[in-house]
XYZ file of C-alpha atoms in Angstrom:
762
model
C 0.000 0.000 0.000
C 1.407 3.392 -0.929
C 2.067 5.803 1.905
C 0.138 9.061 2.151
C -0.704 11.481 4.930
C -3.464 9.065 5.780
C -3.766 5.407 4.973
C -6.728 4.420 2.855
C -7.765 1.936 5.534
C -8.108 4.705 8.091
C -11.553 6.079 8.862
C -12.300 9.261 6.938
C -14.894 11.376 8.670
C -17.529 13.826 7.613
C -17.252 17.549 7.648
C -19.785 20.318 7.546
C -21.369 23.009 5.412
C -21.339 26.591 6.689
C -24.889 27.759 6.116
C -25.427 30.990 8.025
C -23.417 34.122 8.662
C -24.780 37.207 10.375
C -22.670 39.749 8.433
C -23.475 38.602 4.897
C -25.636 40.545 2.450
C -26.685 39.613 -1.091
C -25.343 41.837 -3.839
C -27.248 40.129 -6.651
C -29.687 42.936 -7.438
C -29.461 46.330 -9.109
C -26.525 45.997 -11.496
C -25.981 47.794 -14.798
C -24.496 45.780 -17.659
C -22.924 46.585 -21.007
C -21.936 43.813 -23.395
C -18.864 45.490 -24.829
C -15.520 46.795 -23.695
C -16.069 50.395 -22.584
C -13.062 52.607 -22.017
C -12.720 53.708 -18.371
C -15.972 52.042 -17.384
C -14.607 51.823 -13.842
C -14.662 55.616 -13.597
C -17.476 58.083 -12.969
C -19.275 57.561 -16.289
C -22.874 57.760 -17.432
C -24.313 54.221 -17.362
C -27.955 55.287 -17.586
C -28.351 53.548 -20.949
C -26.788 50.311 -19.800
C -29.013 47.277 -19.337
C -30.438 46.641 -15.873
C -29.654 43.102 -14.715
C -29.875 41.007 -11.607
C -27.451 38.223 -10.849
C -26.710 35.425 -11.537
C -26.161 36.570 -15.128
C -24.745 34.865 -18.216
C -24.811 37.080 -21.279
C -24.036 34.233 -23.707
C -27.325 32.423 -23.156
C -29.270 35.459 -24.407
C -27.798 34.889 -27.875
C -28.431 32.313 -30.563
C -25.468 30.084 -31.419
C -23.929 30.987 -34.770
C -21.588 29.109 -37.082
C -18.608 31.486 -36.922
C -18.695 32.081 -33.169
C -15.231 32.292 -31.561
C -16.074 29.669 -28.945
C -16.387 27.166 -31.823
C -17.540 23.586 -31.363
C -16.338 23.193 -27.764
C -18.036 26.326 -26.474
C -21.303 25.670 -28.263
C -20.914 28.432 -30.878
C -21.776 31.232 -28.439
C -20.275 34.740 -28.781
C -18.326 35.215 -25.492
C -16.563 38.609 -25.705
C -16.082 41.294 -23.067
C -18.585 42.935 -20.748
C -18.800 45.392 -17.858
C -20.949 45.355 -14.716
C -21.502 48.357 -12.444
C -23.312 48.736 -9.122
C -23.588 51.717 -6.794
C -23.910 51.707 -3.017
C -24.364 54.510 -0.506
C -21.693 54.889 2.142
C -24.345 54.114 4.770
C -24.456 50.565 3.373
C -20.689 50.201 3.737
C -20.071 51.328 7.306
C -17.612 49.411 9.457
C -16.657 49.679 13.118
C -13.271 49.285 14.742
C -11.802 45.849 14.067
C -14.121 45.211 11.118
C -13.301 44.769 7.445
C -15.565 44.813 4.401
C -15.252 42.278 1.603
C -16.797 41.559 -1.769
C -17.271 37.824 -2.245
C -17.697 36.635 -5.834
C -18.737 32.995 -6.065
C -17.695 32.801 -9.709
C -17.054 35.023 -12.726
C -16.220 33.647 -16.150
C -13.557 34.783 -16.612
C -10.450 37.044 -16.435
C -12.243 39.390 -14.056
C -10.998 42.790 -12.927
C -12.744 44.302 -9.911
C -12.705 48.056 -9.314
C -13.865 50.087 -6.337
C -14.375 53.793 -6.962
C -12.144 53.637 -10.029
C -9.271 51.745 -8.404
C -8.444 48.183 -9.381
C -8.659 46.034 -6.256
C -8.515 42.478 -7.615
C -7.930 40.334 -10.685
C -9.144 36.747 -10.995
C -8.197 34.635 -14.001
C -9.885 31.299 -13.282
C -13.617 31.345 -13.824
C -14.676 28.461 -11.592
C -13.310 29.272 -8.137
C -14.677 31.829 -5.664
C -12.645 34.833 -4.591
C -12.911 37.638 -2.062
C -11.519 41.167 -2.051
C -11.061 43.539 0.895
C -12.627 46.879 -0.037
C -12.456 48.519 3.404
C -9.911 51.179 2.534
C -11.560 52.054 -0.776
C -14.911 53.145 0.669
C -15.608 56.888 0.374
C -18.319 59.245 1.534
C -21.438 59.485 -0.597
C -22.006 57.100 -3.499
C -19.584 54.228 -4.098
C -19.183 52.427 -7.419
C -18.257 48.797 -7.901
C -17.229 47.960 -11.461
C -16.308 44.555 -12.845
C -14.726 43.954 -16.236
C -15.158 40.416 -17.563
C -12.933 39.418 -20.467
C -13.964 36.178 -22.152
C -12.801 37.378 -25.562
C -9.702 35.230 -25.935
C -11.123 32.096 -27.513
C -11.249 29.199 -27.420
C -10.416 28.763 -23.744
C -12.693 25.913 -22.680
C -13.773 22.509 -24.031
C -17.431 22.999 -23.069
C -19.883 25.845 -22.572
C -18.555 28.209 -19.937
C -20.986 31.081 -20.224
C -19.813 34.666 -19.782
C -20.232 37.068 -16.904
C -20.988 37.125 -13.185
C -22.860 33.846 -13.333
C -22.835 33.013 -9.613
C -23.852 34.966 -6.512
C -22.073 38.031 -5.118
C -22.030 38.923 -1.430
C -21.027 41.847 0.736
C -19.393 40.393 3.847
C -18.280 42.085 7.034
C -15.734 40.358 9.254
C -14.634 41.259 12.778
C -11.123 40.300 13.809
C -12.397 39.740 17.345
C -15.174 37.350 16.355
C -15.450 33.937 14.743
C -17.391 35.037 11.684
C -15.276 34.043 8.657
C -16.372 30.678 7.196
C -13.063 30.203 5.367
C -11.289 29.881 8.707
C -13.691 27.301 10.116
C -13.197 23.554 9.807
C -15.543 21.092 11.523
C -15.131 17.342 11.234
C -16.225 14.237 13.072
C -13.286 12.528 14.720
C -14.873 9.348 16.015
C -18.182 7.542 16.066
C -19.160 5.342 19.007
C -21.713 2.550 19.068
C -22.554 2.457 15.357
C -25.664 0.415 14.606
C -25.339 -2.745 12.551
C -27.137 -1.157 9.599
C -24.976 1.978 9.674
C -27.850 4.399 10.176
C -27.272 5.517 13.774
C -24.623 5.780 16.476
C -24.707 6.230 20.243
C -22.470 9.292 20.006
C -19.840 11.078 17.951
C -17.031 13.490 18.788
C -16.738 16.558 16.583
C -13.548 18.617 16.338
C -13.986 22.354 15.676
C -11.008 24.461 14.593
C -11.006 28.157 13.735
C -7.920 29.941 12.439
C -5.734 28.345 15.063
C -7.529 30.295 17.777
C -10.046 27.600 18.602
C -9.546 23.868 18.789
C -12.200 22.077 20.728
C -14.006 18.738 20.729
C -17.772 18.492 21.102
C -19.927 15.424 21.625
C -23.159 14.622 19.810
C -25.522 12.054 21.346
C -27.911 9.628 19.604
C -26.585 10.459 16.154
C -28.281 9.746 12.832
C -25.442 9.091 10.395
C -25.314 10.983 7.089
C -25.646 8.904 3.911
C -27.307 9.156 0.484
C -30.322 7.308 1.902
C -30.400 9.380 5.091
C -28.813 12.818 4.553
C -29.218 13.965 8.150
C -27.618 17.329 8.991
C -27.096 18.884 12.420
C -26.904 22.602 13.208
C -23.756 23.483 15.131
C -23.121 27.031 16.352
C -19.524 28.245 16.136
C -19.109 31.893 17.046
C -21.159 33.936 14.592
C -21.450 30.988 12.215
C -23.986 28.181 11.966
C -22.752 24.924 10.476
C -24.764 22.162 8.811
C -22.849 19.095 9.907
C -23.257 15.549 8.633
C -21.729 12.701 10.631
C -20.361 9.899 8.470
C -17.316 7.666 8.183
C -15.905 5.850 5.205
C -13.058 3.527 4.357
C -11.701 2.332 1.035
C -9.234 -0.389 0.168
C -8.629 -3.018 -2.502
C -9.935 -5.876 -0.347
C -13.228 -4.441 0.908
C -13.995 -1.670 -1.578
C -15.773 1.490 -0.459
C -17.515 1.270 2.929
C -19.771 4.083 4.190
C -20.788 4.001 7.852
C -19.741 0.364 8.017
C -21.851 -0.586 4.972
C -20.309 -1.683 1.646
C -21.365 0.639 -1.159
C -20.702 0.522 -4.875
C -20.536 3.988 -6.383
C -22.853 4.564 -9.336
C -21.596 7.909 -10.522
C -22.322 10.547 -13.129
C -20.009 13.171 -14.568
C -21.818 16.529 -14.588
C -20.767 19.868 -16.090
C -21.503 23.173 -14.392
C -24.098 24.603 -16.793
C -27.809 24.417 -16.075
C -29.139 23.605 -19.521
C -31.519 26.145 -21.003
C -30.553 28.863 -18.479
C -26.901 28.535 -19.415
C -24.336 28.857 -16.651
C -26.533 30.990 -14.382
C -26.236 29.367 -10.981
C -29.507 29.882 -9.164
C -29.860 27.856 -5.972
C -33.089 26.313 -7.260
C -31.343 25.251 -10.463
C -28.596 23.496 -8.501
C -31.136 21.711 -6.309
C -32.961 20.554 -9.428
C -29.725 19.332 -11.029
C -28.874 17.186 -8.025
C -32.488 16.000 -7.732
C -32.480 14.848 -11.363
C -29.351 12.804 -10.748
C -30.775 11.376 -7.537
C -34.006 10.348 -9.281
C -31.964 8.743 -12.045
C -30.443 6.380 -9.487
C -26.977 7.885 -9.101
C -25.331 8.103 -5.690
C -22.273 10.102 -6.771
C -21.471 13.099 -8.994
C -18.062 13.994 -10.366
C -17.847 17.765 -10.966
C -16.201 17.461 -14.339
C -13.960 19.305 -14.741
C -14.135 22.197 -12.325
C -15.640 23.279 -9.005
C -19.343 24.005 -9.102
C -21.290 26.518 -7.025
C -21.737 26.577 -3.267
C -25.448 25.893 -3.755
C -24.638 22.726 -5.693
C -22.707 21.243 -2.757
C -25.374 22.399 -0.309
C -27.905 20.495 -2.421
C -25.710 17.389 -2.397
C -25.475 17.630 1.399
C -29.204 18.014 1.950
C -30.422 15.583 -0.722
C -27.818 12.892 -0.155
C -25.399 12.807 -3.086
C -21.728 11.863 -2.811
C -19.266 14.055 -4.712
C -15.859 13.762 -6.352
C -14.879 17.429 -6.326
C -12.679 18.271 -9.333
C -10.765 21.472 -10.031
C -8.829 21.370 -13.327
C -9.307 20.011 -16.830
C -5.760 20.708 -17.997
C -2.423 21.663 -16.517
C 0.733 23.062 -18.129
C 0.152 21.799 -21.664
C -2.759 23.430 -23.454
C -5.949 21.784 -24.580
C -7.112 25.146 -25.946
C -4.920 28.144 -26.834
C -6.261 30.363 -24.037
C -6.982 27.873 -21.243
C -5.566 27.517 -17.730
C -2.059 26.590 -18.873
C -1.353 30.302 -19.341
C -1.790 31.121 -15.644
C -1.300 27.830 -13.847
C 1.994 28.659 -12.126
C 0.792 32.001 -10.785
C -2.735 30.897 -9.887
C -2.897 27.243 -8.836
C -2.037 27.854 -5.171
C -4.649 30.578 -4.790
C -7.314 28.672 -6.707
C -6.807 25.367 -4.912
C -6.765 27.096 -1.536
C -9.987 29.050 -2.091
C -11.652 25.925 -3.496
C -10.763 23.661 -0.575
C -11.505 26.290 2.079
C -14.977 26.695 0.616
C -15.704 22.992 0.107
C -14.080 21.172 3.021
C -17.144 21.677 5.224
C -19.425 19.581 2.997
C -20.206 16.008 4.099
C -21.139 15.054 0.538
C -17.581 15.422 -0.748
C -15.590 12.188 -0.436
C -12.633 12.998 -2.692
C -10.792 15.851 -4.353
C -9.741 15.452 -7.989
C -6.778 17.451 -9.270
C -7.147 16.906 -12.993
C -8.510 15.229 -16.069
C -6.674 13.583 -18.969
C -3.731 15.981 -18.800
C -1.901 16.284 -22.103
C 1.601 16.136 -20.602
C 1.024 12.657 -19.182
C 4.202 11.256 -20.776
C 6.424 13.988 -19.335
C 7.878 12.783 -16.019
C 7.472 16.325 -14.658
C 3.745 15.598 -14.507
C 4.407 13.639 -11.322
C 5.892 16.748 -9.713
C 2.836 18.798 -10.712
C 0.471 16.187 -9.282
C 2.368 16.285 -5.982
C 2.216 20.096 -5.889
C -1.540 20.059 -6.325
C -2.072 17.265 -3.829
C 0.049 19.021 -1.217
C -1.860 22.275 -1.770
C -5.066 20.395 -0.963
C -3.669 18.583 2.058
C -2.418 21.858 3.523
C -6.088 22.811 3.997
C -7.779 19.414 4.357
C -6.106 16.039 4.924
C -9.321 14.145 5.625
C -10.148 13.042 2.089
C -8.375 11.032 -0.593
C -6.989 12.749 -3.670
C -7.744 11.351 -7.110
C -7.230 12.252 -10.753
C -8.724 11.017 -14.028
C -5.996 9.258 -16.022
C -6.265 7.982 -19.574
C -4.268 6.721 -22.548
C -4.829 7.497 -26.207
C -2.400 4.848 -27.398
C -0.968 1.547 -26.135
C 0.979 3.166 -23.299
C -0.568 2.817 -19.860
C 1.745 1.086 -17.412
C 4.296 3.906 -17.822
C 1.912 6.099 -15.809
C 2.438 4.092 -12.601
C 4.628 6.815 -10.972
C 1.818 9.293 -11.645
C -0.804 6.907 -10.298
C 1.279 6.365 -7.161
C 0.750 10.009 -6.179
C -2.982 9.363 -5.953
C -4.935 7.750 -3.123
C -7.592 6.488 -5.549
C -6.675 6.167 -9.217
C -9.207 7.427 -11.736
C -9.555 5.505 -15.007
C -11.122 7.218 -18.018
C -12.346 4.454 -20.369
C -9.503 2.235 -19.169
C -11.177 -0.390 -16.991
C -10.023 -3.120 -19.361
C -6.663 -2.588 -17.645
C -8.040 -3.234 -14.160
C -7.144 -6.922 -13.825
C -3.552 -6.592 -15.013
C -3.099 -3.446 -12.898
C -4.424 -5.289 -9.863
C -1.923 -8.075 -10.408
C 0.904 -5.554 -10.687
C -0.291 -3.403 -7.762
C -2.758 -5.385 -5.618
C -3.260 -2.500 -3.168
C -4.332 0.019 -5.802
C -7.887 1.312 -5.373
C -9.597 2.260 -8.636
C -12.717 3.882 -9.938
C -13.688 4.519 -13.525
C -13.940 8.295 -13.699
C -15.453 8.224 -17.201
C -17.232 5.482 -19.137
C -19.296 5.182 -22.311
C -23.098 5.250 -21.877
C -23.625 2.215 -24.097
C -21.337 0.119 -21.876
C -23.737 0.317 -18.933
C -24.061 -3.428 -18.391
C -20.375 -4.287 -18.753
C -19.285 -1.443 -16.476
C -21.806 -2.430 -13.817
C -20.814 -6.090 -13.944
C -17.105 -5.320 -14.008
C -17.447 -3.106 -10.938
C -19.689 -5.265 -8.752
C -17.464 -8.293 -9.260
C -14.180 -6.602 -8.216
C -13.843 -4.932 -4.798
C -10.752 -2.978 -5.856
C -12.952 -1.116 -8.379
C -15.128 0.991 -6.106
C -17.303 2.702 -8.713
C -18.076 3.886 -12.207
C -18.890 7.393 -13.452
C -20.658 7.589 -16.789
C -19.974 10.387 -19.254
C -22.413 11.994 -18.550
C -25.348 12.255 -16.179
C -26.875 15.273 -17.920
C -26.802 16.681 -21.420
C -24.936 19.973 -21.502
C -24.121 22.915 -23.746
C -20.873 22.902 -25.691
C -18.605 20.009 -26.662
C -21.046 20.030 -29.505
C -22.347 16.750 -30.934
C -20.616 14.346 -28.529
C -23.090 11.529 -27.962
C -25.250 12.561 -30.903
C -26.642 10.007 -33.334
C -26.230 11.409 -36.836
C -28.647 11.516 -39.744
C -28.036 11.793 -43.469
C -26.262 14.992 -44.446
C -24.457 15.405 -41.115
C -20.758 14.653 -40.542
C -20.579 11.033 -39.409
C -17.535 11.551 -37.210
C -16.759 12.353 -33.575
C -17.356 15.781 -32.074
C -13.772 17.018 -32.409
C -13.305 15.792 -35.988
C -15.614 18.197 -37.806
C -17.780 21.261 -37.445
C -21.206 19.979 -36.426
C -23.135 23.255 -36.396
C -26.054 23.788 -35.752
C -25.607 21.128 -33.055
C -24.417 23.199 -30.085
C -24.434 20.790 -27.173
C -23.707 17.278 -25.953
C -26.261 14.468 -26.083
C -24.364 11.852 -24.071
C -26.325 12.379 -20.835
C -28.609 9.839 -19.224
C -30.958 12.812 -18.749
C -31.541 15.331 -21.524
C -31.275 19.109 -21.459
C -34.789 19.649 -20.078
C -34.784 16.827 -17.524
C -36.325 13.906 -19.459
C -34.770 10.584 -18.507
C -33.630 8.715 -21.592
C -34.206 4.955 -21.735
C -30.535 4.284 -20.927
C -31.123 6.065 -17.612
C -33.789 3.553 -16.588
C -31.549 0.698 -17.703
C -28.586 1.913 -15.663
C -30.793 2.602 -12.640
C -32.188 -0.940 -12.828
C -28.727 -2.506 -13.015
C -27.300 -0.665 -10.030
C -30.299 -0.274 -7.755
C -32.612 -3.232 -8.237
C -32.194 -6.759 -6.951
C -32.667 -9.972 -8.872
C -36.399 -10.675 -9.133
C -37.562 -7.095 -8.579
C -40.856 -6.449 -10.285
C -40.298 -3.056 -11.926
C -40.270 -2.785 -15.715
C -39.517 -0.143 -18.319
C -40.213 -0.145 -22.064
C -39.125 2.083 -24.950
C -39.024 1.777 -28.731
C -35.980 1.978 -30.988
C -36.299 4.530 -33.768
C -36.281 2.521 -37.012
C -33.296 3.147 -39.246
C -34.258 5.398 -42.199
C -37.486 6.456 -40.439
C -36.677 10.107 -39.795
C -33.880 11.590 -41.927
C -32.248 8.634 -43.584
C -29.694 6.237 -42.154
C -28.755 6.624 -38.486
C -25.101 6.397 -37.503
C -23.784 6.293 -33.950
C -20.689 7.774 -32.348
C -18.515 6.661 -29.434
C -20.625 8.224 -26.689
C -24.038 7.656 -28.248
C -26.738 5.078 -27.780
C -29.302 4.233 -30.461
C -32.165 6.784 -30.533
C -34.860 5.165 -28.404
C -38.094 6.800 -27.300
C -41.140 6.362 -25.065
C -43.362 6.444 -28.122
C -45.752 4.261 -30.101
C -46.309 6.978 -32.720
C -44.598 5.773 -35.919
C -46.887 7.012 -38.678
C -45.926 5.695 -42.114
C -44.134 2.638 -40.694
C -47.222 0.416 -40.581
C -46.415 -3.222 -41.309
C -42.659 -2.704 -41.099
C -40.512 -4.236 -38.363
C -39.746 -2.177 -35.267
C -37.801 -3.128 -32.129
C -38.956 -2.732 -28.546
C -36.499 -2.633 -25.628
C -37.745 -3.931 -22.266
C -35.692 -3.648 -19.051
C -36.461 -5.718 -15.952
C -34.897 -7.997 -13.350
C -38.050 -10.077 -13.181
C -37.581 -13.667 -14.459
C -39.510 -13.120 -17.675
C -41.437 -10.583 -19.716
C -44.341 -10.779 -22.148
C -45.094 -8.212 -24.842
C -48.654 -7.535 -26.056
C -49.905 -5.370 -28.934
C -53.599 -4.510 -28.766
C -54.046 -7.313 -26.204
C -52.459 -9.900 -28.498
C -49.404 -11.727 -27.146
C -46.396 -11.086 -29.347
C -43.697 -12.956 -27.431
C -42.549 -14.098 -23.990
C -38.851 -13.927 -23.109
C -36.695 -15.110 -20.224
C -34.695 -12.264 -18.663
C -31.514 -12.781 -16.638
C -27.827 -11.924 -16.355
C -27.141 -13.714 -19.627
C -29.651 -11.507 -21.448
C -28.192 -8.456 -19.663
C -31.564 -7.968 -17.956
C -33.255 -6.766 -21.104
C -35.331 -8.163 -23.931
C -35.363 -6.712 -27.424
C -38.438 -7.909 -29.305
C -39.103 -7.246 -33.001
C -42.641 -6.929 -34.375
C -44.467 -5.261 -37.281
C -45.610 -1.770 -36.318
C -49.324 -1.258 -35.874
C -50.959 1.684 -34.062
C -52.715 0.975 -30.790
C -51.561 -0.035 -27.326
C -48.250 -1.728 -26.591
C -47.911 -3.394 -23.198
C -44.938 -5.120 -21.570
C -45.625 -7.271 -18.510
C -42.978 -8.377 -16.012
C -43.722 -11.875 -14.705
C -42.403 -14.314 -12.171
C -41.112 -17.740 -13.220
C -44.669 -19.110 -13.217
C -46.032 -16.382 -15.471
C -47.728 -14.353 -12.746
C -47.924 -10.653 -13.628
C -45.801 -8.403 -11.404
C -45.721 -5.030 -13.155
C -46.410 -3.519 -16.557
C -45.336 -0.696 -18.855
C -47.679 0.742 -21.498
C -47.240 2.926 -24.575
C -50.203 4.052 -26.679
C -50.548 5.725 -30.043
C -51.845 9.237 -29.457
C -54.355 11.309 -31.346
C -53.824 14.759 -32.811
C -52.307 17.555 -30.690
C -55.015 19.276 -28.675
C -53.372 21.372 -25.957
C -50.317 21.631 -23.718
C -50.134 19.994 -20.298
C -48.054 22.046 -17.873
C -46.269 20.172 -15.096
C -44.432 22.473 -12.644
C -41.800 21.135 -10.280
C -43.014 23.752 -7.774
C -46.325 25.594 -7.630
C -45.137 27.834 -4.776
C -41.884 29.800 -4.909
C -40.297 32.449 -2.712
C -40.772 36.151 -3.463
C -37.024 36.777 -3.312
C -36.314 37.390 -6.983
C -34.166 34.245 -7.003
C -36.464 31.250 -6.712
C -37.460 29.320 -9.835
C -40.283 27.112 -11.000
C -39.453 24.653 -13.777
C -42.557 23.865 -15.830
C -42.476 20.928 -18.228
C -44.654 21.344 -21.299
C -46.206 18.242 -22.858
C -48.232 18.334 -26.071
C -51.242 16.083 -25.445
C -54.232 14.853 -27.396
C -57.819 15.363 -26.275
C -57.616 12.255 -24.060
C -54.502 13.532 -22.296
C -51.991 11.232 -24.028
C -48.625 12.820 -24.795
C -48.082 13.278 -28.528
C -44.560 11.901 -28.513
C -43.683 12.971 -32.055
C -45.043 16.522 -31.880
C -42.772 19.318 -33.084
C -44.845 22.456 -32.571
C -43.898 26.123 -32.087
C -45.282 27.610 -28.870
C -45.416 31.114 -27.420
C -44.971 31.621 -23.686
C -46.111 34.585 -21.603
C -45.588 35.173 -17.883
C -47.512 37.907 -16.084
C -47.888 38.980 -12.478
C -45.166 38.418 -9.895
C -42.852 36.385 -12.097
C -40.734 36.661 -15.229
C -39.803 34.203 -17.944
C -36.174 33.226 -17.482
C -35.977 30.625 -20.260
C -37.944 28.421 -22.634
C -36.292 25.596 -24.521
C -36.316 21.998 -25.654
C -33.834 19.129 -25.734
C -33.254 19.621 -29.469
C -29.589 20.593 -29.751
C -30.091 21.569 -33.392
C -32.638 24.283 -32.532
C -31.032 27.743 -32.735
C -33.811 29.778 -31.088
C -32.254 31.509 -28.030
C -33.485 29.711 -24.921
C -34.181 33.051 -23.242
C -36.724 33.808 -25.984
C -40.477 33.424 -25.246
C -40.814 31.172 -28.298
C -40.020 27.473 -28.168
C -40.585 24.495 -30.447
C -41.361 21.190 -28.781
C -39.075 18.204 -29.330
C -40.595 14.728 -29.071
C -43.704 16.466 -27.754
C -41.934 18.237 -24.886
C -40.353 21.535 -23.852
C -39.421 23.322 -20.638
C -39.934 26.832 -19.309
C -38.345 28.440 -16.270
C -40.186 31.116 -14.294
C -38.226 33.429 -11.998
C -39.958 34.962 -9.022
C -40.321 38.704 -8.645
C -39.568 40.589 -5.471
C -43.188 40.843 -4.388
C -45.765 38.372 -3.145
C -48.641 37.393 -5.363
C -49.155 35.087 -8.307
C -47.373 34.461 -11.588
C -49.644 33.398 -14.426
C -48.072 31.371 -17.213
C -49.849 31.126 -20.567
C -48.793 28.882 -23.446
C -50.336 29.207 -26.886
C -49.767 27.531 -30.219
C -51.413 27.407 -33.621
C -54.512 25.183 -33.576
C -53.934 24.315 -29.898
C -56.175 25.109 -26.981
C -54.328 27.685 -24.812
C -52.981 26.408 -21.497
C -52.417 28.294 -18.246
C -50.692 27.543 -14.963
C -50.468 29.611 -11.805
C -47.431 29.758 -9.572
C -47.879 31.275 -6.127
C -45.106 33.677 -5.147
C -44.809 34.193 -1.407
């Protein structure tokens, strides 16, 4: 076993999320914005004609992608560029007493930000994914004070996915007192020991919690009758530390090659998803409600772990993981010293890595959901022995702030070389394998103490990756690329039709495709069939009665021959609408761990199949297409019905069914309601092949933030009030206003009955 600051057999304990701070004020409202580079915009200029905006704000998402955009394929063909933000505050809002200091806290700006206070530059921040704070105490003047922020995202390309542009996360005004414990960056709370853990790992008689604050406080507290934090039971305790309130989750875990990953004494196999930072149709804007929804979608899809590929996400994201019960591999960098894009992090790595890693770990170390830090992904300089030195630098920078978690990194090989990376792998506590699990057995023979997880895998390999993992304790998990569709890295995972380049995403220009389709869940939150298949494999036991059915799109049905790519799966839909295909063969996929399944069309038995490990827990049945009702029935070994799945041919589009995730939202100007739109026939059946333009209007105490579909070829800006349904579905996002009342949402379309929904704002 390699030696580290902690052995992988040692218990690794939970930490806590700092949730409340008495001297913290939101700065999200009342900004002026100009989407161009204005000379001396930090000075006393006239900004009366600038656009009024509230944060979070991403100016890219208000544009349509276009073919010659500087962000090119990787950035989703969005414009990027340079912009300025300005906000004014009265001196009465900026008063401090003796011993106090005043700070601006930016959770994230993409990127190359310059912060000015009353015309003076007070901070620069190159990296767009880590938070930063600036002391503005000495810059405050009498009367009106001006904060100005220049954001330069003009040097392109600088990212391999959609980054967005602007102040896309929250901003805070924070006041700290040198005589009080009120700075969350200085606080570290962790559980040291758990006593009397129950046999099922859900409770403990007591736990000791160590609290440290800036070297001035180091005390141990005891919690009695403790509910242990886990994905199934994400229990959090409030702990008061000075002026701060901490949400603390008590949990222990171990990992080793003999026993795998063990959480609270219970073996656990990690079913993970890689997830980018964007929030689909609202771009990179990081609203708390959007982050909660993102984590909820992954939780509902059966995942128990998210890898933040390939950069830190927002504070609200980790808070959601804590409260909802989602484990996290927290990753900071995509590339190191050798470029992946001409203007990426390699330009500033030596001057910035220490600052960025430190601010990242100080923010995130108090989150019980985080079980590992990742320092990189598929670094280009992997064959340069100096890469080992860089990995050690990054690991040591992490351990200087938090030595309670293992450090990992996603390694890969694009040729036959792999074993030469052993010195690099030896730096890591858990070795990440991107698409390299076929090397697991030989690596285990060479290094039997190595603990592995597959940090990226192909969606179509769901069965093999599940089987490979559950059969080998030294492989503690798998993380599919990806959990969610995302903007940028355009066309990865897409199935191509006639007339489109039939090559991988990086091999050609795939415009108008401006996003990735490799997610188990699409851009608007619809779970693709592969999601149900993966969920069944990882989370259901042999003999479970649940069943899922979907239909494979026939080749040549839509736009000619279908061709797949490395990250794609065959286009498969929850639809029995295949007009024009009558009498021709069509394939139905059925997923279940019941012993057998029977398929019926219009109450006529088509076929009965045995289902087991050998069949990969699915049955693919071919039959001539005929409109009507398709029914799959899961059965026990004696033919007794256990569960069923039904698809029916719909009638003509009649209206739109609106399904909000929340019908009540807060009147804080920040809360969101996501409303799914479904085109339905007069009987209420979803018209699964409907592609219809719709107009959306929001009145009252709400505004329309976005309206979009999962169609990555659609170039209508998602912040437009016009949306065209894809496979009969679309999504709108309503943002609350600052007053209580109601928001009325109206959706209209040609020859459709108008639909309305009311969201209460309070």
